[in-house]
XYZ file of C-alpha atoms in Angstrom:
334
model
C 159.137 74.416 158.142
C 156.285 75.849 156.041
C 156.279 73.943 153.045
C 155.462 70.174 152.674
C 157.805 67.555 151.327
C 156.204 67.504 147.798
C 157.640 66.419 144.390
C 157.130 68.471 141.436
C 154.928 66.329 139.792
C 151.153 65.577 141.468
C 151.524 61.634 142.597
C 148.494 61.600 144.838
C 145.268 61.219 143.399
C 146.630 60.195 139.764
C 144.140 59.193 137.075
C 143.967 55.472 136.710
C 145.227 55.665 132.650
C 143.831 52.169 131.684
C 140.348 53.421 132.086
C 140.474 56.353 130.341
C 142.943 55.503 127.600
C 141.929 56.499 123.994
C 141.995 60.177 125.582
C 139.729 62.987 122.775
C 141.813 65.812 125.068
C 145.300 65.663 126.342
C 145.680 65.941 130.312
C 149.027 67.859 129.560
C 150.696 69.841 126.187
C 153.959 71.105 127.397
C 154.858 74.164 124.875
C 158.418 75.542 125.088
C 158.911 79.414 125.591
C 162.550 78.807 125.075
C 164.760 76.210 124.019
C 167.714 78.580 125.151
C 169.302 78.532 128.522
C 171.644 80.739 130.565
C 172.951 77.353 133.104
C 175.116 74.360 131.641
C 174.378 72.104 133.678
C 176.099 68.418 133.529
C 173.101 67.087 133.355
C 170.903 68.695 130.411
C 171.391 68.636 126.617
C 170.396 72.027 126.437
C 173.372 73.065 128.084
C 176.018 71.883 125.641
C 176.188 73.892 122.979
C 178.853 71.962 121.030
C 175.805 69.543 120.847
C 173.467 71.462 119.898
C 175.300 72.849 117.012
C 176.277 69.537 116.137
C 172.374 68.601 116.127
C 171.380 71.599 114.487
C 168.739 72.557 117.069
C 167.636 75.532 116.545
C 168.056 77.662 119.666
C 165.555 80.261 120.286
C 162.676 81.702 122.148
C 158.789 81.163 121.164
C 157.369 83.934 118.487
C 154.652 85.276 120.288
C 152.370 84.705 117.406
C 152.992 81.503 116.694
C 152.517 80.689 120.676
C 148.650 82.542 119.918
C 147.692 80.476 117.696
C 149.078 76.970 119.501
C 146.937 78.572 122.892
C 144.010 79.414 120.066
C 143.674 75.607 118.443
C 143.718 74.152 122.271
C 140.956 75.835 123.106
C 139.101 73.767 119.905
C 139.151 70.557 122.055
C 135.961 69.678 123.801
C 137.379 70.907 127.196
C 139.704 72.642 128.874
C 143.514 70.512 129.030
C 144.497 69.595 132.220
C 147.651 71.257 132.359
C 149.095 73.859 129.807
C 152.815 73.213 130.793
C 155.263 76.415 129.699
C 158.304 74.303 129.809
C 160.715 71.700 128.062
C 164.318 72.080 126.864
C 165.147 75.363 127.912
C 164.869 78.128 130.439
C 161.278 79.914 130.138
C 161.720 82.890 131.530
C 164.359 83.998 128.630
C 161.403 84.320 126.711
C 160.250 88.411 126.799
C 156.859 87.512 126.372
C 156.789 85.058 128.950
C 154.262 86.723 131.363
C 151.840 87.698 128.394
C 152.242 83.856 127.469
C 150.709 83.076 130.905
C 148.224 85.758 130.903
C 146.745 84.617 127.233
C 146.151 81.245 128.058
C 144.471 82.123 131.199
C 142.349 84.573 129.292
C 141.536 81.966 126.866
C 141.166 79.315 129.840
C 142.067 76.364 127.313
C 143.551 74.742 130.584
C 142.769 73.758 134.199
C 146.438 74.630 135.295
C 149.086 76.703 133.624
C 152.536 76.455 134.956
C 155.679 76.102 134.395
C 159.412 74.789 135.463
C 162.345 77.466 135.794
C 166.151 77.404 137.504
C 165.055 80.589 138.845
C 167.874 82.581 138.129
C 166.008 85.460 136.613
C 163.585 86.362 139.287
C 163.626 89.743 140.002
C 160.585 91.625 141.679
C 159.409 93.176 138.679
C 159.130 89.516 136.665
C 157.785 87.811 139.746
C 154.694 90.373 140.218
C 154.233 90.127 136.013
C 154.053 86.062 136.413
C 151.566 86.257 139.830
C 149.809 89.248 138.090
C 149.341 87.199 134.878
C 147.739 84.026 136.771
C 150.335 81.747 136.664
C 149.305 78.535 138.523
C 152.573 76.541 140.027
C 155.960 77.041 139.587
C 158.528 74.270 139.916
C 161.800 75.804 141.391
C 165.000 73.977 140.301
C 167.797 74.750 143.262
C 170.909 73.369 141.385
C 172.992 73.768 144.935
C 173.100 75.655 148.386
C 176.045 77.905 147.708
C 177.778 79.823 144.759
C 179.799 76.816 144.357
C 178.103 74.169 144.186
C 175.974 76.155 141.156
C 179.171 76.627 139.741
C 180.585 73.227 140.075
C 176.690 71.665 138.703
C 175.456 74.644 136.800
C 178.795 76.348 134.853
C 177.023 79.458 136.205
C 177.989 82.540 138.760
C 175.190 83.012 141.168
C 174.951 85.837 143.984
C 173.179 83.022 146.255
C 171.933 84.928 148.319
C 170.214 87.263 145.982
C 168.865 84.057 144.112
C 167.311 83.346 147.616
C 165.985 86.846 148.346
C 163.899 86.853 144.875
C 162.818 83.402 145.757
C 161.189 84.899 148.716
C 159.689 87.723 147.461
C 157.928 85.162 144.878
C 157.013 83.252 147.908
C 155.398 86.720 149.832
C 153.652 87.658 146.932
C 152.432 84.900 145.414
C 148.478 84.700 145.580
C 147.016 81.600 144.593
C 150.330 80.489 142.786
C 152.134 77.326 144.344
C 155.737 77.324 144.504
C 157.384 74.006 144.402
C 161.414 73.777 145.429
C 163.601 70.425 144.412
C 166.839 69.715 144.235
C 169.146 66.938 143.106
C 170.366 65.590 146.336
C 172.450 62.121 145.802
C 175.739 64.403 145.838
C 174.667 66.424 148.501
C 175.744 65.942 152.273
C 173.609 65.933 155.552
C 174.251 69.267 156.586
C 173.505 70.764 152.599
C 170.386 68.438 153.024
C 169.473 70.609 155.871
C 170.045 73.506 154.912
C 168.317 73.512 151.177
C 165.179 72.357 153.813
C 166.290 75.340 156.033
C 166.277 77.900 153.685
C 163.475 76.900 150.991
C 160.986 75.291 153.165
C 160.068 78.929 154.431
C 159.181 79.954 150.966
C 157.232 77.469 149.077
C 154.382 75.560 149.101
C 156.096 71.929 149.012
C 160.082 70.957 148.752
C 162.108 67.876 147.660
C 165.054 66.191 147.088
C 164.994 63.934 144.320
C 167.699 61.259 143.388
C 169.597 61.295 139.832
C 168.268 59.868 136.988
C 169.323 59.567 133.600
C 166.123 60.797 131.613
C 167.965 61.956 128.827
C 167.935 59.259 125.700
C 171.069 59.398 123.797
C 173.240 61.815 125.923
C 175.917 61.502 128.387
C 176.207 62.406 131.803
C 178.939 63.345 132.350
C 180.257 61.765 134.994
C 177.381 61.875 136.911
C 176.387 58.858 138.903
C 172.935 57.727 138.368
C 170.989 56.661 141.392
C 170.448 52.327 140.752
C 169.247 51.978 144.815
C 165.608 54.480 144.268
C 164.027 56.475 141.386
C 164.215 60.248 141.025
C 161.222 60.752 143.327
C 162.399 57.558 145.792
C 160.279 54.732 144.190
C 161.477 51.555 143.837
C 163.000 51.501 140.358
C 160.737 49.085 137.959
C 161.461 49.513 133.988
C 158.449 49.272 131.941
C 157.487 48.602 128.549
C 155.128 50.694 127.388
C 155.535 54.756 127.983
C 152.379 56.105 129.437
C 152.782 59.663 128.841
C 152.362 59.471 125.101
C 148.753 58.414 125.806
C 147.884 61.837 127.843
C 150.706 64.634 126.602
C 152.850 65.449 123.950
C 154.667 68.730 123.560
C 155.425 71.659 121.506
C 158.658 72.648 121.034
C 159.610 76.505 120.817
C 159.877 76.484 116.576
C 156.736 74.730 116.930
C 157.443 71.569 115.814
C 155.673 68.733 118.004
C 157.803 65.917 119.366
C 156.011 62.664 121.100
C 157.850 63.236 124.092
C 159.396 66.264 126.483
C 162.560 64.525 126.684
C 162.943 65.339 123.227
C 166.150 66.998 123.029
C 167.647 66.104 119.207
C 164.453 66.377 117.637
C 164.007 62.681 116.788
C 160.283 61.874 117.366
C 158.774 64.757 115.537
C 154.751 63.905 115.135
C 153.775 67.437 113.423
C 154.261 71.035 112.984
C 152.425 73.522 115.146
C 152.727 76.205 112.748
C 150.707 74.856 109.449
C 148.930 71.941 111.882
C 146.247 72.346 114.287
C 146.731 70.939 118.311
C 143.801 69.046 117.777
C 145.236 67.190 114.575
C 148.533 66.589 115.962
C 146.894 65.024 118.878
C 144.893 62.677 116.820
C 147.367 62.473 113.713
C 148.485 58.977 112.368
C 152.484 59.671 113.859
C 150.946 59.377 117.417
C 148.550 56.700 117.399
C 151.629 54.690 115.352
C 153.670 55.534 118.510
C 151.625 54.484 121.033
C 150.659 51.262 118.897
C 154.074 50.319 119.095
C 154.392 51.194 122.757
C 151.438 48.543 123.410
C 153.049 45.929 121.076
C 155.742 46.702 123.686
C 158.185 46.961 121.044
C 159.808 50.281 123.017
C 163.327 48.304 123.185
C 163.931 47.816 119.765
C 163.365 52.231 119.119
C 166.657 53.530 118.434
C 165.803 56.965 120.924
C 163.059 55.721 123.192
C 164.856 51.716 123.458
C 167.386 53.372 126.517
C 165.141 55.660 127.825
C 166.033 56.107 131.784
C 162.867 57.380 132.397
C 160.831 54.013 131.634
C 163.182 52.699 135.234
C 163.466 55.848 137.452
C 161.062 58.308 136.657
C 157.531 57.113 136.082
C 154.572 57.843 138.504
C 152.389 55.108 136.223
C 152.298 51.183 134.437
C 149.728 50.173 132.310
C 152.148 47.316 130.871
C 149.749 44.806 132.505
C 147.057 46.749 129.805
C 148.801 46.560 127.129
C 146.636 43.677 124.835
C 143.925 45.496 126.131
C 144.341 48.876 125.281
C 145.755 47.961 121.942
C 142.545 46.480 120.587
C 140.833 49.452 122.345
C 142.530 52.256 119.940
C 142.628 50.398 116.916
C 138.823 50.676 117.036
């Protein structure tokens, strides 16, 4: 097998966030392309659109203007973002623009890394040599199954497999300096689909995994999917934690260009400022975020109506400052 067994996110190497928390730059914005998606998965909010309607969300792609001027105010912060992250709710590639999205911020290099996370499903030659072309960074690969009907079973969606494979390849073959990254839910999956998701997909990426299920999503219902209570999503021992470290180093964009605290953001409940008549750089040190992570190092996170049952605080984080907390608290308010 070519590829490595890697998880999506980077794990090795990770900054130590108690010694560099108050951050002047975010390590990561993610900014949505497209809150639309062509799957309905079990799994995802974005996928039900009785709730969404219900919600009111709002159900579109990025204007390509408005996505200028959110890549034009990152590039006012001292330096360079870590990671410009073209991905949240809904399926990126939907967006028309999505290449030139890629290719502007690269231009503008207002980031170290620009990436994004995709189900793949509309990969075609033509799109994958626009992405490489454009600079695109990493791609995260979401396999939903190893046959037509498992996708349809997970996803709601007809897939010519095989073709979904062959475009994956041709990414793969053509990629330049862009890393492809496979996963794929894997608690419902037996030996032999084990084996063959490594058969097939560790020959065309750069690193592959199987992750365990999680419930990440705050407020919504599975489904009748059975969360994973024995390891986290990336096989960690599960450990729930108090205070959320992400909303010290990202915070993301969503494709009206509203910004919520949080990617997993899916009803619009944690809204910190609006992209459109805001600058990134005020957003990022406006009085809605530092009140949010106050109250995160109070660790007061239980009694928040969205962020109180929030799976990924158990299965899904790579870092714990809780043991910070007092610390870092008199540290901001300065």
């Amino acid at each position: 097998m070519k590829a490595k067994i890697k998880p999506r996110i980077d794990l090795e190497n990770r900054t130590k966030l108690e010694t560099v928390i108050p951050l002047s730059v975010p390590f990561i914005i993610f900014v949505d392309p497209s809150d639309l998606c062509n799957f309905r998965c079990k799994f995802c909010p974005s996928g039900d659109m009785a709730l969404m309607k219900k919600i009111g969300r709002s159900l579109q792609v990025m204007n390509f203007e408005l996505y200028k001027k959110i890549i034009d105010d990152i590039c006012e912060f001292e330096k360079p973002i870590k990671v410009l992250r073209l991905y949240k709710d809904g399926e990126p590639l939907l967006n028309p623009h999505f290449a030139e999205m890629v290719r502007y911020a690269k231009e503008k290099k207002c980031a170290e890394r620009v990436d994004t996370t995709t189900n793949a499903s509309l990969l075609n030659p033509k799109i994958n040599l626009e992405i490489i072309e454009a600079g695109l960074d990493r791609i995260n690969i979401s396999i939903e199954g190893v046959n037509a009907e498992q996708y349809l079973e997970f996803s709601n969606y007809t897939i010519n497999f095989d073709k979904l494979v062959e475009n994956i390849r041709h990414l793969y073959e053509n990629r330049k300096n862009c890393e492809i990254i496979i996963k794929i839910p894997g608690d419902n999956l037996s030996e032999n689909d084990k084996e063959k998701f490594y058969e097939i997909f560790g020959e065309m990426a750069d690193g592959v995994s199987i992750e365990h299920t999680m419930s990440c999503w705050p407020e919504f219902d599975l489904k009748g999917i059975e969360v994973n209570q024995e390891f986290g999503i990336y096989g960690q021992k599960i450990k729930e934690v108090q205070v959320c470290p992400y909303v010290f180093y990202s915070f993301s964009i969503n494709s009206d260009g509203l910004a919520s605290l949080c990617f997993l953001d899916w009803s619009r409940k944690l809204i910190i400022g609006d992209a459109k008549n805001e600058s990134v750089i005020d957003i990022w040190n406006g009085k809605k975020l530092l009140e949010y992570q106050k109250m995160f190092l109070r660790k007061e996170r239980k009694k928040h109506l969205f962020c109180g049952e929030c799976g990924q605080m158990s299965h899904g984080l790579p870092d714990d400052i809780d043991n910070y907390a007092g610390e870092l608290l008199k540290r901001i308010k300065k």
